[in-house]
Amino acid sequence: MTDVSEEELNKRVEVERIKDASNYLRGSLVESLNNPLTGALTDSDTQLSKFHGIYQQDDRDLRDERRKQKLEPHYQFMVRVRVAGGICTPAQWLEMDRIATTWCNGSIRLTTRQALQFHGILKRDLKRSIAEINASLLDTIAACGDVNRNVMCSPVPEQSRLHGEAYEYARRINDHLTPRTTAYHEIWLDEKLIDSSRQDEEPIYGKHYLPRKFKTAIAVPPANDVDIFANDLGFIAIAENDRLIGFNVTVGGGMSLTHGEPNTYPRLADVIGYCPKHKTLQVAEEIVKIQRDFGDRTNRKHARLKYTIDDRGVDWFKFELNRRLGWQLEAPREYTFEYSGDRYGWIKGINDTWDYTVFIQNGRIADEDAPIMTGLREIAKVHDGDFRISPNQNLIIGKVSDHNKPVIESLLRQYGFMEPGQQSALRLNAMACVAFPTCSLAMAESERYLPAFLDKLEPLLQQFGLENDPILLRMTGCPNGCARPFLGEIGLVGKAPGKYNLYLGAGFEGQRLNKLYRENINEEQILAELTPLLRHYADDRQAGERFGDFVIRTGYVEAMIAGRDFQR
């Protein structure tokens, strides 16, 4: 990748100029952190901090009151911890618990990318928090920013030999695509270069990194629990005799859009071919480099890989990839997806150990309605396996031995973890983003509102005999798509305080987008729209027919496959 001319740089958005002047993500972060006059970072450092896994936020519930008092916003920081494939040890979990209760708001949030999030960290505590995360052998670098994010994978590697091999490739891709800058260690860990004359370099990303964020996942059929088609880059595991032989490669997925801007849209990834497993890292690297070289750096709303592919065509992308690889991707192999959610309760693995999936509503671990944070802390103290974060905001207590299984079961009962059968199938399959009070993009409530909304929707399901029928419901406070709302059979996307767009008709296996059904409606109107739909579904569905398929067959919405048509 050649250096960019000053004329070309001037055409780019401000974030690109910040990256150019940052000295490989250093900027003036050290000075910003040491400035005692404000709880915030400078604007340019706020952008760079994302590459280090940090989002500057403020408590929006307090904005008006602080403005009246002529105080600056109550600045605080969200820190995201990378957990490749979603797996961490009990010792690491205990450290994350300690950090959450020492430096944060006393909770841990499980993300839809199998990462951990801390909220409410003050600027003065940022450096110590990140150093302690690093000491636990986890890190925050590349958890945000214009780089490849946490690599996802079906989080049960002990379920089969195939799952274990797929997880190892997720870990290897995650490591391979991690930025090489030493700025992270200098700023947060006080490590200095041994050779002071050495210059940083980024062999994959280059000086300017990517035009926008980049997301990668590995799916292991028949489970599409990672929502593979929502990712910029995906690998679908292909096996023979339960041994991994390679992957089908998918490119160009992404969930975000902007309300009222029809040239922005969610898009499902295309399957472009098959690669043998030993060539996986090369394929991943070259796809990232194509986006590095051809992605739009003049408009961040048009900067994801999905737009690069739609602008130039899938055939162009395949030709460019094959040219860079020096060999041809093979034709895609056959595969089948049957579901996209989690399987709850106990599942026995191949090594005579057990996995138990715990339902965590919206991924928020805190001692609120039940002491689940305390409970998981006590489980971690005696657990002889590991913890796995699911792509659906739940937690798997993994690799539990026969000897320890009764101990874990006793603690689950003691601390009020509800059995999956005590929750409706709708609630077990629902997800929400954080939204208010910390997300600056939120237009409406999501995490705080979804449980109350489900309380009102569940009686309708019981009335129609649907309480045990899984329906995918996704809610977000804005259209940026953090909880993958456009893959919900019912999608609710914030438009204004108390108002949402209602989308219907996504595929249960993650293979089809939903479509706008009603715009800018409140809770009463949403329930009024869904009531006759659910009644009709209960009365007239075909055997085994999913709700998303039903609303298309019966004409409520048309099937939506091409992202270009989503807002038209």
XYZ file of C-alpha atoms in Angstrom, residues 19-487:
469
model
C -5.286 8.452 12.003
C -2.691 9.881 9.614
C -1.308 12.212 12.295
C -1.606 9.718 15.165
C 1.802 8.019 14.956
C 0.167 4.609 14.887
C -2.673 5.339 17.327
C -0.722 7.347 19.896
C -2.021 10.828 19.239
C -1.974 12.848 22.445
C -3.643 10.139 24.531
C -1.055 10.341 27.305
C -1.611 14.082 27.641
C -5.409 13.696 27.542
C -5.335 11.072 30.270
C -3.198 13.288 32.474
C -5.313 16.438 32.031
C -7.055 16.964 35.418
C -9.291 19.810 34.223
C -11.799 17.630 32.401
C -13.210 14.120 32.621
C -13.027 13.827 28.825
C -10.400 13.167 26.191
C -9.771 15.579 23.328
C -11.915 15.028 20.239
C -9.070 13.469 18.254
C -8.028 11.234 21.157
C -11.638 10.156 21.600
C -11.459 8.740 18.077
C -8.108 7.050 18.660
C -9.166 5.579 21.995
C -11.619 3.334 20.144
C -8.708 1.382 18.651
C -7.617 0.703 22.228
C -11.066 -0.714 23.106
C -12.500 2.433 24.696
C -15.614 4.517 24.026
C -16.031 7.874 25.715
C -19.621 8.295 26.897
C -21.632 10.402 29.297
C -24.679 9.671 31.422
C -27.554 11.020 29.346
C -29.920 10.747 32.295
C -27.853 13.493 33.968
C -27.228 15.764 30.980
C -29.968 18.322 31.567
C -29.330 18.604 35.295
C -25.593 19.047 34.827
C -26.198 21.617 32.100
C -28.395 23.607 34.478
C -25.607 23.481 37.040
C -23.135 24.645 34.354
C -21.132 21.460 34.715
C -19.592 19.467 31.900
C -21.345 16.168 31.081
C -20.717 13.280 33.465
C -18.058 11.708 31.270
C -17.315 8.035 31.720
C -15.898 5.287 29.570
C -16.979 1.963 28.223
C -14.120 -0.516 27.926
C -14.535 -3.607 25.775
C -12.461 -6.724 26.419
C -11.589 -9.007 23.509
C -12.325 -12.671 24.166
C -11.573 -14.614 20.972
C -14.328 -17.154 20.405
C -15.857 -16.027 23.703
C -13.835 -18.335 26.022
C -12.150 -17.332 29.283
C -10.962 -19.163 32.395
C -12.592 -19.007 35.845
C -9.539 -17.069 37.083
C -10.037 -14.513 34.324
C -13.745 -14.298 35.134
C -12.949 -13.549 38.769
C -10.578 -10.791 37.672
C -13.232 -9.285 35.396
C -15.673 -9.417 38.327
C -13.168 -7.648 40.593
C -12.476 -4.955 37.998
C -16.212 -4.419 37.459
C -16.861 -3.910 41.150
C -13.726 -1.835 41.747
C -13.514 0.572 38.806
C -16.845 0.290 36.962
C -20.565 0.496 37.669
C -20.675 -2.915 39.334
C -21.867 -4.887 36.314
C -20.465 -6.842 33.389
C -22.129 -6.886 30.006
C -21.869 -9.764 27.555
C -21.884 -8.466 23.983
C -23.301 -9.918 20.786
C -19.696 -10.340 19.594
C -18.746 -12.603 22.511
C -16.789 -9.846 24.234
C -17.063 -8.346 27.724
C -17.969 -4.714 28.351
C -17.408 -2.541 31.373
C -19.401 0.667 31.804
C -18.954 3.703 34.021
C -15.156 3.862 34.259
C -13.850 7.346 35.042
C -10.892 8.768 33.140
C -8.636 8.676 36.178
C -9.225 4.909 36.477
C -8.829 3.987 32.805
C -5.137 3.180 32.798
C -5.248 1.034 35.907
C -8.335 -0.826 34.650
C -6.744 -1.698 31.313
C -3.469 -2.709 32.949
C -5.367 -5.094 35.232
C -7.290 -6.537 32.279
C -3.976 -7.152 30.530
C -2.518 -8.788 33.646
C -5.317 -11.364 33.417
C -4.018 -12.287 29.912
C -6.936 -10.586 28.185
C -6.750 -7.241 26.381
C -8.813 -4.446 24.852
C -6.790 -3.586 21.747
C -8.866 -3.737 18.538
C -12.075 -4.358 20.457
C -13.308 -1.174 18.743
C -11.988 1.098 15.976
C -11.321 0.742 12.251
C -9.778 -2.714 12.510
C -10.899 -6.316 12.691
C -12.903 -6.761 15.906
C -13.235 -9.751 18.233
C -13.451 -12.906 16.089
C -16.578 -14.902 16.872
C -17.061 -18.656 16.868
C -19.654 -21.135 18.048
C -18.694 -21.204 21.748
C -18.865 -24.926 22.512
C -15.559 -26.397 21.253
C -15.984 -29.478 23.454
C -19.276 -30.359 21.737
C -17.371 -32.106 18.961
C -13.894 -32.380 17.486
C -15.073 -30.093 14.669
C -16.100 -27.363 17.107
C -12.698 -27.508 18.768
C -10.845 -27.138 15.462
C -13.075 -24.236 14.395
C -12.400 -22.437 17.681
C -8.639 -22.766 17.154
C -8.970 -21.052 13.780
C -11.019 -18.249 15.353
C -8.224 -17.706 17.849
C -5.572 -17.773 15.126
C -7.436 -15.307 12.909
C -7.959 -13.055 15.916
C -4.223 -13.037 16.662
C -3.204 -12.673 13.008
C -5.376 -9.598 12.433
C -4.480 -7.834 15.690
C -2.774 -4.467 15.040
C 1.000 -4.528 15.498
C 1.409 -0.989 16.876
C 3.290 -0.806 20.168
C 1.254 2.234 21.230
C -1.116 0.087 23.294
C 1.686 -1.269 25.485
C 3.362 2.115 25.778
C 0.244 4.034 26.817
C -1.497 1.531 29.072
C 1.299 -0.727 30.311
C 4.250 1.704 30.405
C 6.322 -0.575 28.201
C 9.042 1.076 26.113
C 10.640 -0.128 22.904
C 13.943 -1.883 23.556
C 15.271 -0.394 20.315
C 14.289 3.282 20.368
C 15.244 3.641 16.678
C 12.662 1.085 15.600
C 9.587 2.396 13.835
C 6.125 0.920 14.155
C 4.614 -0.648 11.073
C 1.337 -2.315 10.230
C 1.956 -4.956 7.549
C -1.763 -5.697 7.168
C -3.471 -2.414 7.996
C -0.975 0.217 6.922
C -0.694 3.652 8.476
C -4.374 4.513 8.055
C -5.857 1.182 9.159
C -9.267 0.350 7.645
C -11.904 2.807 6.441
C -14.349 1.447 9.015
C -14.866 -1.380 11.502
C -14.516 -4.958 10.280
C -16.181 -8.031 11.769
C -15.255 -11.704 11.354
C -16.981 -14.899 12.506
C -16.811 -18.672 12.157
C -20.002 -20.741 12.042
C -20.233 -24.477 12.628
C -23.328 -25.923 10.896
C -26.064 -26.722 11.671
C -25.854 -23.785 14.134
C -25.744 -20.239 12.816
C -25.491 -18.863 16.349
C -22.910 -16.267 15.234
C -25.251 -14.851 12.530
C -22.534 -15.455 9.972
C -24.202 -13.395 7.224
C -24.143 -10.251 9.392
C -20.330 -10.146 9.284
C -17.901 -8.498 6.875
C -16.018 -11.781 6.696
C -17.264 -15.225 7.586
C -16.034 -18.804 7.510
C -18.547 -21.662 7.466
C -16.889 -24.852 8.694
C -16.937 -27.777 6.270
C -16.198 -31.227 7.653
C -15.626 -34.790 6.591
C -16.071 -37.489 9.240
C -16.325 -34.789 11.912
C -12.901 -33.397 10.947
C -12.496 -29.858 9.678
C -11.247 -29.765 6.081
C -11.914 -26.132 5.195
C -14.365 -23.270 5.087
C -16.906 -21.672 2.811
C -15.989 -17.987 2.690
C -18.615 -15.250 3.079
C -18.075 -11.515 2.533
C -19.997 -8.263 2.742
C -22.391 -8.572 5.673
C -23.288 -5.673 7.952
C -26.288 -4.495 9.938
C -26.142 -0.700 10.218
C -28.115 1.937 8.353
C -29.142 5.570 8.843
C -32.823 6.452 9.074
C -34.003 8.354 6.025
C -30.853 7.727 3.968
C -31.786 5.052 1.393
C -28.191 4.600 0.265
C -27.427 3.048 3.662
C -28.754 -0.406 4.408
C -28.112 -3.722 6.137
C -26.719 -6.416 3.899
C -26.325 -10.174 4.072
C -22.936 -11.594 3.166
C -22.382 -13.515 -0.070
C -20.859 -16.987 -0.143
C -17.979 -16.589 -2.610
C -16.184 -19.931 -2.463
C -14.378 -22.557 -0.443
C -10.818 -22.595 0.898
C -8.840 -25.454 2.490
C -8.283 -24.876 6.180
C -4.511 -24.365 5.907
C -5.108 -21.322 3.681
C -7.599 -19.625 5.998
C -5.259 -16.983 7.412
C -4.099 -15.976 3.946
C -7.702 -15.564 2.788
C -8.592 -13.501 5.846
C -5.563 -11.235 5.427
C -6.103 -10.582 1.730
C -9.797 -9.778 2.197
C -8.893 -7.257 4.888
C -6.281 -5.741 2.555
C -8.798 -5.390 -0.279
C -11.058 -3.411 2.016
C -8.050 -1.407 3.213
C -7.204 -0.438 -0.374
C -10.664 0.019 -1.906
C -13.010 0.962 0.962
C -14.517 4.461 0.910
C -12.540 6.837 3.139
C -14.543 9.935 2.164
C -17.861 8.900 3.773
C -17.977 6.780 6.924
C -21.606 5.875 6.270
C -20.414 4.268 3.034
C -17.187 2.794 4.349
C -18.024 -0.825 5.224
C -17.035 -3.755 3.028
C -20.689 -4.285 2.037
C -20.631 -1.024 0.063
C -17.247 -1.775 -1.511
C -18.717 -5.027 -2.834
C -22.025 -3.541 -3.971
C -20.267 -0.647 -5.727
C -17.820 -2.881 -7.606
C -19.655 -6.192 -7.777
C -19.171 -9.642 -6.281
C -17.440 -10.905 -9.425
C -14.897 -8.078 -9.212
C -14.256 -8.904 -5.570
C -13.702 -12.595 -6.274
C -11.340 -11.770 -9.155
C -9.339 -9.339 -7.006
C -9.146 -11.830 -4.136
C -8.030 -14.697 -6.363
C -5.433 -12.436 -8.001
C -3.948 -11.510 -4.634
C -4.059 -15.080 -3.348
C -2.293 -16.477 -6.404
C -4.783 -19.356 -6.487
C -8.526 -19.781 -6.978
C -11.159 -20.287 -4.340
C -13.045 -23.495 -5.051
C -16.797 -23.728 -5.501
C -18.702 -23.553 -2.188
C -19.393 -26.867 -0.455
C -22.833 -27.910 0.753
C -23.955 -26.957 4.267
C -27.211 -26.539 6.191
C -28.185 -24.156 8.981
C -31.090 -25.153 11.198
C -31.147 -22.522 13.959
C -29.465 -19.314 15.089
C -30.092 -19.128 18.840
C -28.642 -20.861 21.884
C -29.433 -24.286 23.319
C -30.120 -23.946 27.017
C -29.508 -26.275 29.928
C -27.025 -29.141 30.116
C -25.299 -30.529 27.007
C -22.705 -33.307 27.222
C -19.511 -32.916 25.194
C -17.119 -35.390 23.621
C -14.688 -35.437 26.562
C -17.234 -36.562 29.166
C -17.672 -32.994 30.362
C -20.777 -30.846 30.466
C -21.774 -27.376 29.280
C -24.606 -25.427 30.889
C -26.066 -22.403 29.088
C -27.368 -19.750 31.485
C -29.967 -17.268 30.248
C -28.666 -13.731 30.867
C -31.325 -11.194 29.951
C -29.791 -8.670 27.519
C -26.338 -9.855 28.595
C -26.301 -7.699 31.735
C -24.664 -9.416 34.702
C -25.514 -7.550 37.903
C -27.065 -8.198 41.296
C -30.454 -6.676 40.513
C -33.558 -8.868 40.233
C -31.443 -11.817 41.369
C -27.850 -11.983 42.676
C -26.495 -13.462 39.453
C -23.203 -11.572 39.563
C -22.530 -12.916 43.043
C -23.668 -16.348 41.917
C -21.280 -16.460 38.965
C -18.480 -15.285 41.241
C -19.125 -18.197 43.579
C -19.368 -20.610 40.650
C -16.036 -19.351 39.288
C -14.365 -20.076 42.633
C -15.158 -23.797 42.371
C -15.445 -24.272 38.598
C -12.976 -26.707 37.008
C -13.694 -25.784 33.371
C -14.182 -22.476 31.605
C -16.748 -19.794 30.741
C -18.022 -19.132 27.222
C -19.871 -16.022 26.079
C -22.515 -16.882 23.523
C -23.201 -14.697 20.462
C -26.687 -14.185 21.899
C -25.638 -12.483 25.157
C -25.804 -15.610 27.297
C -23.149 -17.400 29.344
C -22.072 -21.026 29.076
C -20.470 -22.691 32.077
C -18.227 -24.986 30.078
C -16.254 -28.198 30.539
C -17.917 -29.097 33.830
C -16.720 -32.464 35.148
C -19.110 -35.172 36.322
C -17.705 -34.659 39.818
C -18.390 -30.907 39.809
C -21.759 -30.927 38.032
C -23.851 -31.301 41.243
C -21.866 -28.452 42.851
C -22.623 -26.124 39.911
C -26.284 -27.157 39.902
C -26.577 -26.375 43.620
C -25.079 -22.901 43.152
C -27.357 -22.163 40.203
C -30.376 -22.922 42.388
C -28.994 -21.027 45.382
C -28.471 -17.806 43.443
C -31.761 -17.766 41.612
C -30.754 -18.660 38.065
C -33.999 -19.537 36.351
C -34.306 -22.795 34.470
C -34.844 -22.248 30.721
C -38.293 -23.836 30.969
C -39.390 -21.047 33.308
C -38.954 -18.439 30.563
C -41.029 -18.018 27.420
C -39.356 -19.079 24.177
C -39.722 -15.479 22.982
C -37.724 -14.109 25.925
C -35.043 -16.778 25.523
C -34.533 -15.641 21.922
C -34.754 -11.865 22.465
C -31.794 -9.474 22.402
C -31.306 -5.752 22.998
C -28.466 -3.271 22.705
C -27.361 -1.012 25.581
C -28.900 2.279 24.333
C -29.750 4.770 27.115
C -28.278 6.107 29.282
C -24.727 5.720 27.969
C -24.848 5.241 24.187
C -24.578 8.586 22.406
C -26.353 7.211 19.319
C -29.488 5.962 21.081
C -32.784 7.458 19.950
C -34.965 5.263 22.164
C -34.632 2.830 25.070
C -33.586 -0.758 24.456
C -31.855 -2.766 27.211
C -33.806 -1.063 30.000
C -37.112 -1.323 28.117
C -37.092 -4.782 26.517
C -37.933 -6.771 29.697
C -41.028 -4.610 30.356
C -42.090 -4.872 26.717
C -41.801 -8.655 26.847
C -43.919 -8.643 30.023
C -46.720 -7.150 27.919
C -46.199 -9.336 24.877
C -45.962 -12.673 26.670
C -49.640 -12.735 27.792
C -50.619 -12.531 24.115
C -48.409 -15.511 23.346
C -50.015 -17.462 26.187
C -53.462 -16.473 24.968
C -52.664 -17.844 21.507
C -50.737 -20.906 22.722
C -47.382 -19.629 21.421
C -45.422 -19.332 24.677
C -43.222 -22.318 23.771
C -42.649 -21.330 20.152
C -39.306 -19.574 19.532
C -39.630 -16.254 17.719
C -36.544 -14.079 17.178
C -37.134 -10.591 18.589
C -34.363 -7.991 18.400
C -34.550 -4.441 19.783
C -32.104 -1.565 19.357
C -32.169 2.082 20.346
C -30.907 3.215 16.944
C -30.371 1.723 13.458
C -26.656 0.962 13.890
C -27.562 -2.655 14.463
C -25.603 -3.730 17.559
C -28.171 -6.405 18.489
C -28.594 -7.418 14.833
C -32.212 -6.119 14.687
C -32.582 -6.576 10.934
C -32.215 -10.329 11.413
